[in-house]
Short mmCIF file of C-alpha atoms in Angstrom, two decimals:
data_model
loop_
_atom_site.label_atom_id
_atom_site.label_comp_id
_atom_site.label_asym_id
_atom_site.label_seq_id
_atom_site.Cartn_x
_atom_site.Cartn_y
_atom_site.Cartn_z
CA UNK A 197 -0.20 -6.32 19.62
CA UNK A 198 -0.43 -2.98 17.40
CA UNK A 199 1.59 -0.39 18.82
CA UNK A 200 0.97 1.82 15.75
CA UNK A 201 -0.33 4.78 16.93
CA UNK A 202 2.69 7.26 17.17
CA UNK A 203 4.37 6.22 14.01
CA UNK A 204 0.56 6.31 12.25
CA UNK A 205 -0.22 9.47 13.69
CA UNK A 206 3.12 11.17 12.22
CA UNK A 207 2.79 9.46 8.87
CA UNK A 208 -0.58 10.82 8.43
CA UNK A 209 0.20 14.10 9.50
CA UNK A 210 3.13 14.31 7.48
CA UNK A 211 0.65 12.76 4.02
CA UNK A 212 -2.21 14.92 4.96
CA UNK A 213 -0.07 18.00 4.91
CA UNK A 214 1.57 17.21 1.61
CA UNK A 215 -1.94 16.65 0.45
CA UNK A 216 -2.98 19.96 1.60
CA UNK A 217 -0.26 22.26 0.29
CA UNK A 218 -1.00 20.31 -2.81
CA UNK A 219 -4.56 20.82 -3.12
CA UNK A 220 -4.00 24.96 -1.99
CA UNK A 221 -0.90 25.40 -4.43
CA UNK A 222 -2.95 24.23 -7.44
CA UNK A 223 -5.95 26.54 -6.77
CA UNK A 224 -4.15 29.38 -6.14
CA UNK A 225 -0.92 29.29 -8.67
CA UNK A 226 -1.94 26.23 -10.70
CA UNK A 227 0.72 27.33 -13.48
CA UNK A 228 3.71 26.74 -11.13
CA UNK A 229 2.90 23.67 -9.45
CA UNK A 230 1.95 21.69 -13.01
CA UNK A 231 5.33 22.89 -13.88
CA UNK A 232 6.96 21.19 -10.67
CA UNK A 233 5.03 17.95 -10.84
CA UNK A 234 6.11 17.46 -14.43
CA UNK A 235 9.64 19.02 -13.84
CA UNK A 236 12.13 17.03 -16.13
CA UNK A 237 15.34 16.20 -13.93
CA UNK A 238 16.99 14.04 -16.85
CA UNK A 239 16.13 13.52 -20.63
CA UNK A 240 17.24 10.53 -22.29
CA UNK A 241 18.03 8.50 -19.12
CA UNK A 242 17.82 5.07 -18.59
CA UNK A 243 14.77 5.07 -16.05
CA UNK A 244 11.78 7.34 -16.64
CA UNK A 245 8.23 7.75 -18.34
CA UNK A 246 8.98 6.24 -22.05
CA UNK A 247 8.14 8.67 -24.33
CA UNK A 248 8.18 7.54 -28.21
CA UNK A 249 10.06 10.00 -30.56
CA UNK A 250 10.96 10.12 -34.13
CA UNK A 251 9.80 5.83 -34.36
CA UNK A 252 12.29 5.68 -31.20
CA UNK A 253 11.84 5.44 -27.72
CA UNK A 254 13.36 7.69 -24.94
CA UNK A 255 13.00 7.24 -20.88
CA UNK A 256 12.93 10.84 -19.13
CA UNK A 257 12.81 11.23 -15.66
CA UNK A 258 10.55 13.66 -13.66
CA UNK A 259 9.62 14.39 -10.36
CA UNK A 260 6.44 12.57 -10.42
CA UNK A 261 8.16 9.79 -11.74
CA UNK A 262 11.12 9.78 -9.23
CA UNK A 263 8.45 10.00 -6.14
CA UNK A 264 6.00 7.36 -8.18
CA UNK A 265 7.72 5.17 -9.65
CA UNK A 266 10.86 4.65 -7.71
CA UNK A 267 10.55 5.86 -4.05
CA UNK A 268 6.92 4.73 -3.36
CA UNK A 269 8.45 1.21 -4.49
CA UNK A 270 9.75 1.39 -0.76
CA UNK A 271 6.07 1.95 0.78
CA UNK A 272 5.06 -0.76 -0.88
CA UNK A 273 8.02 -2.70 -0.15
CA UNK A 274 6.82 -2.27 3.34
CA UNK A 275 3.41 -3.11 2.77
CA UNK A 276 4.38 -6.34 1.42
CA UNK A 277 6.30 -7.29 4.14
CA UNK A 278 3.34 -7.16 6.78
CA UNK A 279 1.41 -8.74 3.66
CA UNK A 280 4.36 -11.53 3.81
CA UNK A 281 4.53 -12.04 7.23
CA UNK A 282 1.01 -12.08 7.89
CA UNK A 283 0.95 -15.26 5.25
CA UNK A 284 3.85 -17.13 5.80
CA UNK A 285 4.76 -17.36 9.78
CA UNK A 286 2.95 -19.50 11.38
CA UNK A 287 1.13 -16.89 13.97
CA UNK A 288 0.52 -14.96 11.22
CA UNK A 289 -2.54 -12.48 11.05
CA UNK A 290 -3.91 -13.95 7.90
CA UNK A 291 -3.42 -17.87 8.12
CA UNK A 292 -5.80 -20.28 9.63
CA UNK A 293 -9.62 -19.82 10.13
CA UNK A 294 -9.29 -16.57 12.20
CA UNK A 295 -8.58 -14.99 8.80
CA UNK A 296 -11.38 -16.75 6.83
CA UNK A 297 -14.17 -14.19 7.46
CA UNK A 298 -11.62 -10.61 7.12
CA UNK A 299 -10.47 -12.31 3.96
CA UNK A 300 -14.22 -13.09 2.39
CA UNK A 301 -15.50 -9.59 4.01
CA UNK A 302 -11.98 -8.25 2.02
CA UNK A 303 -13.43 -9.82 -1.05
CA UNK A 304 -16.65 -7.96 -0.79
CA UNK A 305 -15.06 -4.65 0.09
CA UNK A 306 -13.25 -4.85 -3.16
CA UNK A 307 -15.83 -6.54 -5.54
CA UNK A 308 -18.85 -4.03 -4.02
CA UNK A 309 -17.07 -0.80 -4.69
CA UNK A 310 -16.45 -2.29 -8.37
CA UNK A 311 -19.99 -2.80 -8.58
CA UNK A 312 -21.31 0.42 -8.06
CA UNK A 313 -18.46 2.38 -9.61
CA UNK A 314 -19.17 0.24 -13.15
CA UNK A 315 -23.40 0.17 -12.42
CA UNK A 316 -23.38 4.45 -12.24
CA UNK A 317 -21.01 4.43 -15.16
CA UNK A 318 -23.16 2.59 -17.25
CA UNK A 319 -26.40 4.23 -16.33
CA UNK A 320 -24.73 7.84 -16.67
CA UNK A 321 -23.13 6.26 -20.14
CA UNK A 322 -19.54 7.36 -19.31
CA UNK A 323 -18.34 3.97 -19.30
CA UNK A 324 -16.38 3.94 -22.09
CA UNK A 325 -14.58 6.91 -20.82
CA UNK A 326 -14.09 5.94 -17.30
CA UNK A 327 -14.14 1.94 -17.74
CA UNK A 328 -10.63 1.65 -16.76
CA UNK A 329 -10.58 3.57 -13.20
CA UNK A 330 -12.97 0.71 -11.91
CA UNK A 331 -9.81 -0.58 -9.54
CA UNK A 332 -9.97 3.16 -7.73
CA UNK A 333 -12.61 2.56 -5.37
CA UNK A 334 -11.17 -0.62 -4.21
CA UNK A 335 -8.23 1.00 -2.16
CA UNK A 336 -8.20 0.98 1.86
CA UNK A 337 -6.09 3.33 3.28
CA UNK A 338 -4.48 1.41 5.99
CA UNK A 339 -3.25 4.16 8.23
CA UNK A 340 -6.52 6.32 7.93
CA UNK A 341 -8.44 3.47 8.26
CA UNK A 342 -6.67 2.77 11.64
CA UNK A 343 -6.58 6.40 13.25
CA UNK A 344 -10.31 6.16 12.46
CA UNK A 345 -11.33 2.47 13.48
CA UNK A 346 -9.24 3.50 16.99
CA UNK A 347 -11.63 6.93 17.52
CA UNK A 348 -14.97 4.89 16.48
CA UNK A 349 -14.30 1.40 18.13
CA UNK A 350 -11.72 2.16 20.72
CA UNK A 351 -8.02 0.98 20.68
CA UNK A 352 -9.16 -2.30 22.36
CA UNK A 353 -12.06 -3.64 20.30
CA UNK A 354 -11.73 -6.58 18.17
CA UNK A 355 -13.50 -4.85 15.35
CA UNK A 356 -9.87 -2.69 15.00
CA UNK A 357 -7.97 -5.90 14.73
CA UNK A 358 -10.07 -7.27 12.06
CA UNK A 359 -10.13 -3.85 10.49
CA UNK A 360 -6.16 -4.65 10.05
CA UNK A 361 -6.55 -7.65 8.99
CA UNK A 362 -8.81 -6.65 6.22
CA UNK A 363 -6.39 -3.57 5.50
CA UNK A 364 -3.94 -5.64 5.09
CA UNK A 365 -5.55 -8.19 2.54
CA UNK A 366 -6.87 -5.19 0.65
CA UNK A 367 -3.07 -4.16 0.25
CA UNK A 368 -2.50 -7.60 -1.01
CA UNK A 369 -5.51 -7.84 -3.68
CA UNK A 370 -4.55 -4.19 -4.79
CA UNK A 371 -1.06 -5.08 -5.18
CA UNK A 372 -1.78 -7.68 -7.49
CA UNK A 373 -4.53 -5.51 -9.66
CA UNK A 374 -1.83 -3.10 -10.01
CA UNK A 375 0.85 -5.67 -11.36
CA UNK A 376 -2.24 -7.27 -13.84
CA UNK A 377 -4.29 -4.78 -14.79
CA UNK A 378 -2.26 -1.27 -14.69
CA UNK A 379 0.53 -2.19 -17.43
CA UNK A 380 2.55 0.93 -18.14
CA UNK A 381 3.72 0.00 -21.53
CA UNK A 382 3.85 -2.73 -24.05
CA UNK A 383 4.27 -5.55 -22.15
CA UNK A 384 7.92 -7.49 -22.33
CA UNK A 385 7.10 -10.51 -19.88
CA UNK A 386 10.87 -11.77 -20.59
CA UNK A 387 12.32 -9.12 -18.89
CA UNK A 388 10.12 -10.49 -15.27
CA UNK A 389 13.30 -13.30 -15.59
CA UNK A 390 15.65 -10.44 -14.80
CA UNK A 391 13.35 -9.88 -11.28
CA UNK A 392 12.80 -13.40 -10.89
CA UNK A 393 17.06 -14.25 -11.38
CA UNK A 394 17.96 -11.32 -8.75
CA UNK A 395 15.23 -12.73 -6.51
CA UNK A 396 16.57 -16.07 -6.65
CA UNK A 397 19.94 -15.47 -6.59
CA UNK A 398 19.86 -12.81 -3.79
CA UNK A 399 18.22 -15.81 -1.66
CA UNK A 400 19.93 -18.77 -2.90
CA UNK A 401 23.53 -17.13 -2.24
CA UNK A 402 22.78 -14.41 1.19
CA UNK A 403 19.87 -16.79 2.35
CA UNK A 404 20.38 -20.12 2.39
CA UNK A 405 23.48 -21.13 1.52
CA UNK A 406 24.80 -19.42 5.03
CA UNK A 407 22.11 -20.67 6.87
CA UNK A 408 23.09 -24.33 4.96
CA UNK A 409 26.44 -23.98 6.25
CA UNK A 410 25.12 -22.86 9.60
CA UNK A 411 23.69 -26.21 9.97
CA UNK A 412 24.20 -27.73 13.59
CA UNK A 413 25.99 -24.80 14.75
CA UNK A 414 24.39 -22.79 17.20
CA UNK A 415 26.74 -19.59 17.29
CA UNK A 416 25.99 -19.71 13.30
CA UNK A 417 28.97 -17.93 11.88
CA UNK A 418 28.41 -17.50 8.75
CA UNK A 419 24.69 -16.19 8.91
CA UNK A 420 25.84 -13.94 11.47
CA UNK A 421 29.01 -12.77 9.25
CA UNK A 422 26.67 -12.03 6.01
CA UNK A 423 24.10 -9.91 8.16
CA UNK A 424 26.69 -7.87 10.19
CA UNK A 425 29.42 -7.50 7.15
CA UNK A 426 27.37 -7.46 3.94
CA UNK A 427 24.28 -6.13 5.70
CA UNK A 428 21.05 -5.07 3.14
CA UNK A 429 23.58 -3.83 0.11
CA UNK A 430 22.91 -7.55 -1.45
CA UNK A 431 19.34 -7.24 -1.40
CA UNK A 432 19.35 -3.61 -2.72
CA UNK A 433 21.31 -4.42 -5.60
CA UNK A 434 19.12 -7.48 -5.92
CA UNK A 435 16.01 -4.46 -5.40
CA UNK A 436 17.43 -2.36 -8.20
CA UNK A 437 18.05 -5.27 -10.66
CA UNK A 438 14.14 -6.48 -10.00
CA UNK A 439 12.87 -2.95 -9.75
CA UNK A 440 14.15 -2.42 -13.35
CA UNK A 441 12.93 -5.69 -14.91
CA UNK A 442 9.50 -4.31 -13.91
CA UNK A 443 10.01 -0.73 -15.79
CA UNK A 444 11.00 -3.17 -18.76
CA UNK A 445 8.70 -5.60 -18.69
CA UNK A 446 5.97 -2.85 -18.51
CA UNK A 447 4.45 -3.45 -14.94
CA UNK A 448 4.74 -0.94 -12.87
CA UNK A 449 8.50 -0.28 -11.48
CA UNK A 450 6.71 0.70 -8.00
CA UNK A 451 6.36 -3.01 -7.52
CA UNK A 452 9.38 -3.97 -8.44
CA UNK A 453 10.71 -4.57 -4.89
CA UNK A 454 8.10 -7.12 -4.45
CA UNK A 455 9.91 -9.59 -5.53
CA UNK A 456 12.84 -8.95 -3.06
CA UNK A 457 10.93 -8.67 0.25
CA UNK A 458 10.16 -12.85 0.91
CA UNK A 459 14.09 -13.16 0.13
CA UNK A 460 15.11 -11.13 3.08
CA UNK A 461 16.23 -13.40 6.37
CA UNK A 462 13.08 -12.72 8.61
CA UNK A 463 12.71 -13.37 12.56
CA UNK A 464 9.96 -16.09 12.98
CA UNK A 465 6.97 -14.35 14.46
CA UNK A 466 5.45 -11.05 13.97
CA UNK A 467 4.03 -8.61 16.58
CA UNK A 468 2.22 -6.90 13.73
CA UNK A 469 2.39 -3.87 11.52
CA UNK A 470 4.91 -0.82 11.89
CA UNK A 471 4.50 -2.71 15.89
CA UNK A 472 7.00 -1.01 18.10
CA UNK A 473 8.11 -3.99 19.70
CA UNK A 474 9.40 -5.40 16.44
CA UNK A 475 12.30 -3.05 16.70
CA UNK A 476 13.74 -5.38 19.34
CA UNK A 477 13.83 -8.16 16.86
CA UNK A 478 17.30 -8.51 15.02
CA UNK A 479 16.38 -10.47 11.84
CA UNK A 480 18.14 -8.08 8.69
CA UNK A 481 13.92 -7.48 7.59
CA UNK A 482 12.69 -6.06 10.19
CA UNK A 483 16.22 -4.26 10.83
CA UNK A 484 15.52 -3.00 6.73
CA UNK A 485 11.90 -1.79 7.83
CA UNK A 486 12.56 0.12 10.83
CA UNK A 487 14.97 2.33 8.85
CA UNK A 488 13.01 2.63 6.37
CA UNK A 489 10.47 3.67 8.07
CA UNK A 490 10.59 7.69 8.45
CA UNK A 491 12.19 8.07 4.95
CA UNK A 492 9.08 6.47 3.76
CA UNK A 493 6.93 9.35 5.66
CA UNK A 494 8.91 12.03 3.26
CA UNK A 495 8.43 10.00 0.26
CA UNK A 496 4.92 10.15 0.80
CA UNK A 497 4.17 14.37 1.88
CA UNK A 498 5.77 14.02 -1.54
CA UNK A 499 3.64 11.75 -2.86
CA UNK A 500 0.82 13.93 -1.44
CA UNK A 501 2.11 16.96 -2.85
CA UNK A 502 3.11 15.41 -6.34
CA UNK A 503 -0.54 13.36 -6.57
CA UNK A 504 -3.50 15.72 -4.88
CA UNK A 505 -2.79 19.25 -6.22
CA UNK A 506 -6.39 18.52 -8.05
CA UNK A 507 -8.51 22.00 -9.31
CA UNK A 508 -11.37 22.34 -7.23
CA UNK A 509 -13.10 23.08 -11.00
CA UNK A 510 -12.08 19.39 -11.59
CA UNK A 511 -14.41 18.06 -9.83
CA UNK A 512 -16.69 16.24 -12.28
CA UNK A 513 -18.64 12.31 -13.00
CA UNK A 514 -15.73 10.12 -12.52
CA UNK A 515 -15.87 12.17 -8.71
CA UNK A 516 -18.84 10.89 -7.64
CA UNK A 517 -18.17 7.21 -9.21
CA UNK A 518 -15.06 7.09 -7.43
CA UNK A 519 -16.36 8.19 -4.12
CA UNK A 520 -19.66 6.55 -4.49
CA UNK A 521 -17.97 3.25 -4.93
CA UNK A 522 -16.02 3.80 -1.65
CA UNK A 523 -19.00 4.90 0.71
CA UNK A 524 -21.50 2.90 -0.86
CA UNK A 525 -19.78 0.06 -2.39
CA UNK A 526 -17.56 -0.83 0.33
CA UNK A 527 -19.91 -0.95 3.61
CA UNK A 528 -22.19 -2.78 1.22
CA UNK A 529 -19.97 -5.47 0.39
CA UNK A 530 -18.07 -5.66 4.18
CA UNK A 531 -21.32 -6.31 5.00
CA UNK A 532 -22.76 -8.34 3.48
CA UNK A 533 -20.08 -10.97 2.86
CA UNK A 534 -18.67 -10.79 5.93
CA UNK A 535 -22.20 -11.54 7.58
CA UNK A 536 -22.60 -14.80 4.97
CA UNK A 537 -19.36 -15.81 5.93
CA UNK A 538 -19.59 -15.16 9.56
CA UNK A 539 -23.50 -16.78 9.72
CA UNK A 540 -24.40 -18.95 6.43
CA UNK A 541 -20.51 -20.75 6.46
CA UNK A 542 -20.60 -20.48 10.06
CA UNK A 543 -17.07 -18.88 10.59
CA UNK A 544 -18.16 -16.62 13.25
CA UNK A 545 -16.75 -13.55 14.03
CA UNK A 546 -13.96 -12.34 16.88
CA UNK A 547 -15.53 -12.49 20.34
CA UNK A 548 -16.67 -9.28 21.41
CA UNK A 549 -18.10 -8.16 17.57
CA UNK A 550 -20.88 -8.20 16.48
CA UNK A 551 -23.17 -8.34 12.73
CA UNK A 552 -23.71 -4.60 13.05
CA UNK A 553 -20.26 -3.65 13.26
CA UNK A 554 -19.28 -4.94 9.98
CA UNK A 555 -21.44 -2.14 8.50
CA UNK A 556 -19.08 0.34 10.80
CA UNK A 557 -15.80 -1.74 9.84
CA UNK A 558 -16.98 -0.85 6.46
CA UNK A 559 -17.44 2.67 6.64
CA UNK A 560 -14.53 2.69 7.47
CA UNK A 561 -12.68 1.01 5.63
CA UNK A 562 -14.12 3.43 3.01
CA UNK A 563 -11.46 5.65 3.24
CA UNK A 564 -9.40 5.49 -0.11
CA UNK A 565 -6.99 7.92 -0.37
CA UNK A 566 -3.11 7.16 -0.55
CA UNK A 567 -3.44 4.35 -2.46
CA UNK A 568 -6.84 4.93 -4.75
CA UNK A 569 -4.99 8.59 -5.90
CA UNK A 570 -2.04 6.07 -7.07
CA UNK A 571 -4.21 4.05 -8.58
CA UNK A 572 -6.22 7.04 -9.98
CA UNK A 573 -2.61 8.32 -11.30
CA UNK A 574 -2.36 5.39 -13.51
CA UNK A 575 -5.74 4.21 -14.45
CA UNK A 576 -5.98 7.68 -16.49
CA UNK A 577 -3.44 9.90 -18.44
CA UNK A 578 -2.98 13.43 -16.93
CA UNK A 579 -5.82 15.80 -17.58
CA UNK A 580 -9.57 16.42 -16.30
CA UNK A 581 -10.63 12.81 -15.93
CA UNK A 582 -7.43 11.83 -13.72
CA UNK A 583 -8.01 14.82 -11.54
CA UNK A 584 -11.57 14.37 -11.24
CA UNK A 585 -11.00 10.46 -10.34
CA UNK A 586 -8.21 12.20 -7.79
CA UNK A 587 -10.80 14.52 -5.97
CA UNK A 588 -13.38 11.50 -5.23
CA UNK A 589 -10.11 9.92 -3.36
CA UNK A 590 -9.62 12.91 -1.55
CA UNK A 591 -13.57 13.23 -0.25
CA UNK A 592 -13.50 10.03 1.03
CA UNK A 593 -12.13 11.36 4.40
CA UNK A 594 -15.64 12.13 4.55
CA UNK A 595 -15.98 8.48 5.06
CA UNK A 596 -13.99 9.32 8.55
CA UNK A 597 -17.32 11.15 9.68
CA UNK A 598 -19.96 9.22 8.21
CA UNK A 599 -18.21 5.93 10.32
CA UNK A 600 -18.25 8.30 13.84
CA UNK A 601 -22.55 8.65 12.46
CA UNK A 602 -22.40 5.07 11.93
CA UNK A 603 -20.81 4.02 15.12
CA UNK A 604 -23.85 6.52 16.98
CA UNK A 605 -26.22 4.67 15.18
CA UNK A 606 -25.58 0.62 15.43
CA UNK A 607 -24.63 1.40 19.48
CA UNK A 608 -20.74 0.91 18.90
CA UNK A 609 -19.41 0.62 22.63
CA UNK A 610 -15.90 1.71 22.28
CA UNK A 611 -13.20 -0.86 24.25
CA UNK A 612 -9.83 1.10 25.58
CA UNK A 613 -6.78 -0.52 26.50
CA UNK A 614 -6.95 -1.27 30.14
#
């Protein structure tokens, strides 16, 4: 069901390596490579960081905003569409009761890594400085999280699938703290109606009304016709249109594709995420992800390079809340409310796991990086706090060797693939 292991393998390679060059550039020549993240490409442009001047306002763009802002708003374009499928089709990986215990352990890997972060705040008395990076910790990095869960567990045990599954509803839950909580500007809620029309109208008019026509015709001509002659250029007009009502409206433009993805005409099952054998289906979304794919693993050794070049001299309080609320906070909560939901509600758990593996599942799941150092990168302004938020998301790969410990230590049997 989850052929994912080439494409993860490159991705990571390709993020870790970005991440590196990063983290080796800005300890050796930190000069030049502040000056390349904050490179201005265009002042006074219609999309960009908004920047108040003379009782005015002015957009400019930079690199970090380019890679930020506008192309990771196709990585989590594709994140949303697992998220989508996963929820809507009817053998999807998050409806029924299978999904009922992931989903409630989810819960507690998000709430117990907000726990401690906020707890060791308080008793160190930083809060008020560090209050608002509380959503850092919360991050799973999907991809990590996998290459890991498949070297502690084995490709074959359930404990892998349910890691997914809880990946995948941590995506969710930190898609929608992003769009509530991380505003990046006065908020202009009218200008959501600009995402909401192209969203609509993309649908109503490339969507439906073909498939309405189609209606007791088998060879569907008109379907057909709008997916091989208009193609995806609808929906990425409809993509730029809702990508820029966010940047108005003052939520962050990175979701602004959101909107777009349950439009798209979508097969109706799902082998699972980045799954190979999804490239055999011919329904215009999964066509969309497929090429979107490998651009997506350039945007992010950008990303990388753009988001970890942290100081090593950085490294400071909000390091240790960050990474204390992923390695202590979120084994604590997989556990725990995964076991009450699996053994006081009664859910159960997939054949083949057991109570102790949750704690592994949890380590990790621990691993924060891609998406807690985008959350660090707008949770704080640039300067020492930010980068020391950034470094805790960068040592939780350590998470990666305390799960191999943990696995030792609870008996984990790995399963292959026969």
């Amino acid at each position: 069901m989850y052929r994912v292991w080439n494409y993860v393998t490159t991705y990571s390679l390709l993020l870790i390596g970005g991440a590196l060059v990063a983290l080796i550039w800005a300890n050796t020549h930190p000069d030049s490579y502040h000056d390349l993240v904050h490179r201005v490409l265009i002042d006074n442009f219609l999309i960009g960081t908004l920047e108040h001047e003379g009782g005015g306002t002015t957009r400019t763009l930079t690199l970090h905003f380019l890679v930020n802002d506008v192309l990771m708003a196709f990585f989590f374009a594709i994140a949303a569409k697992e998220v989508w499928e996963a929820v809507i089709l009817e053998s999807g990986s998050l409806r029924g009761s299978k999904a009922v215990t992931p989903l409630i352990a989810t819960a507690g890997g998000m709430l117990g890594p907000v726990a401690v972060y906020l707890a060791l705040a308080a008793v160190l008395g930083i809060l008020g400085d560090v209050h608002r990076g509380w959503a850092i910790p919360t991050a799973t990095d999907i991809a990590f999280s996998y290459l890991v869960g498949r070297m502690v567990f084995g490709a074959g045990h359930p404990a892998v699938r349910f890691l997914l599954l809880l990946a995948i509803a941590d995506d969710a839950g930190g898609l929608i703290i992003l769009a509530i909580f991380y505003p990046t500007g006065d908020l202009a809620p009218q200008w959501l109606l600009l995402s909401l029309g192209a969203a609509v109208g993309v649908f109503a008019i490339f969507n439906w009304l073909p498939r309405r026509l189609d209606r007791g015709n088998q060879l569907r001509p008109n379907s057909t016709w709008v997916r091989k002659k208009l193609s995806f250029w609808p929906y990425l007009l409809a993509g730029c249109l809702s990508w820029f009502g966010f940047q108005e409206a003052g939520i962050h433009p990175a979701l602004g594709l959101l909107p777009i993805v349950p439009t798209i005409p979508h097969a109706d099952r799902a082998f699972g995420i980045f799954a190979e054998a999804e490239e055999h289906l011919t329904d215009l979304l999964n066509w969309m992800e497929h090429r979107l794919k490998y651009p997506v693993e350039f945007v992010l050794f950008f990303f990388g390079l753009l988001n970890a070049g942290v100081e090593f001299s950085a490294i400071g309080a909000p390091t240790w809340l960050v990474l204390l609320g992923l390695v202590v906070g979120k084994p604590l909560g997989i556990a725990l409310f995964g076991w009450f939901a699996a053994n006081i509600l009664g859910l159960g758990l997939p054949e083949g796991m057991r109570n102790t593996d949750l704690v592994v599942v949890g380590c990790v799941a621990a691993i924060g990086f891609t998406v807690a150092l985008f959350v660090a990168s707008v949770a704080f302004p640039a300067g020492a706090v930010q980068d020391a938020a950034k470094m805790g998301a960068l040592f939780s790969f350590g998470a990666a060797l305390i799960s191999i410990v943990a696995g030792k230590l609870f008996g984990v049997r790995k399963v292959e693939i026969a």
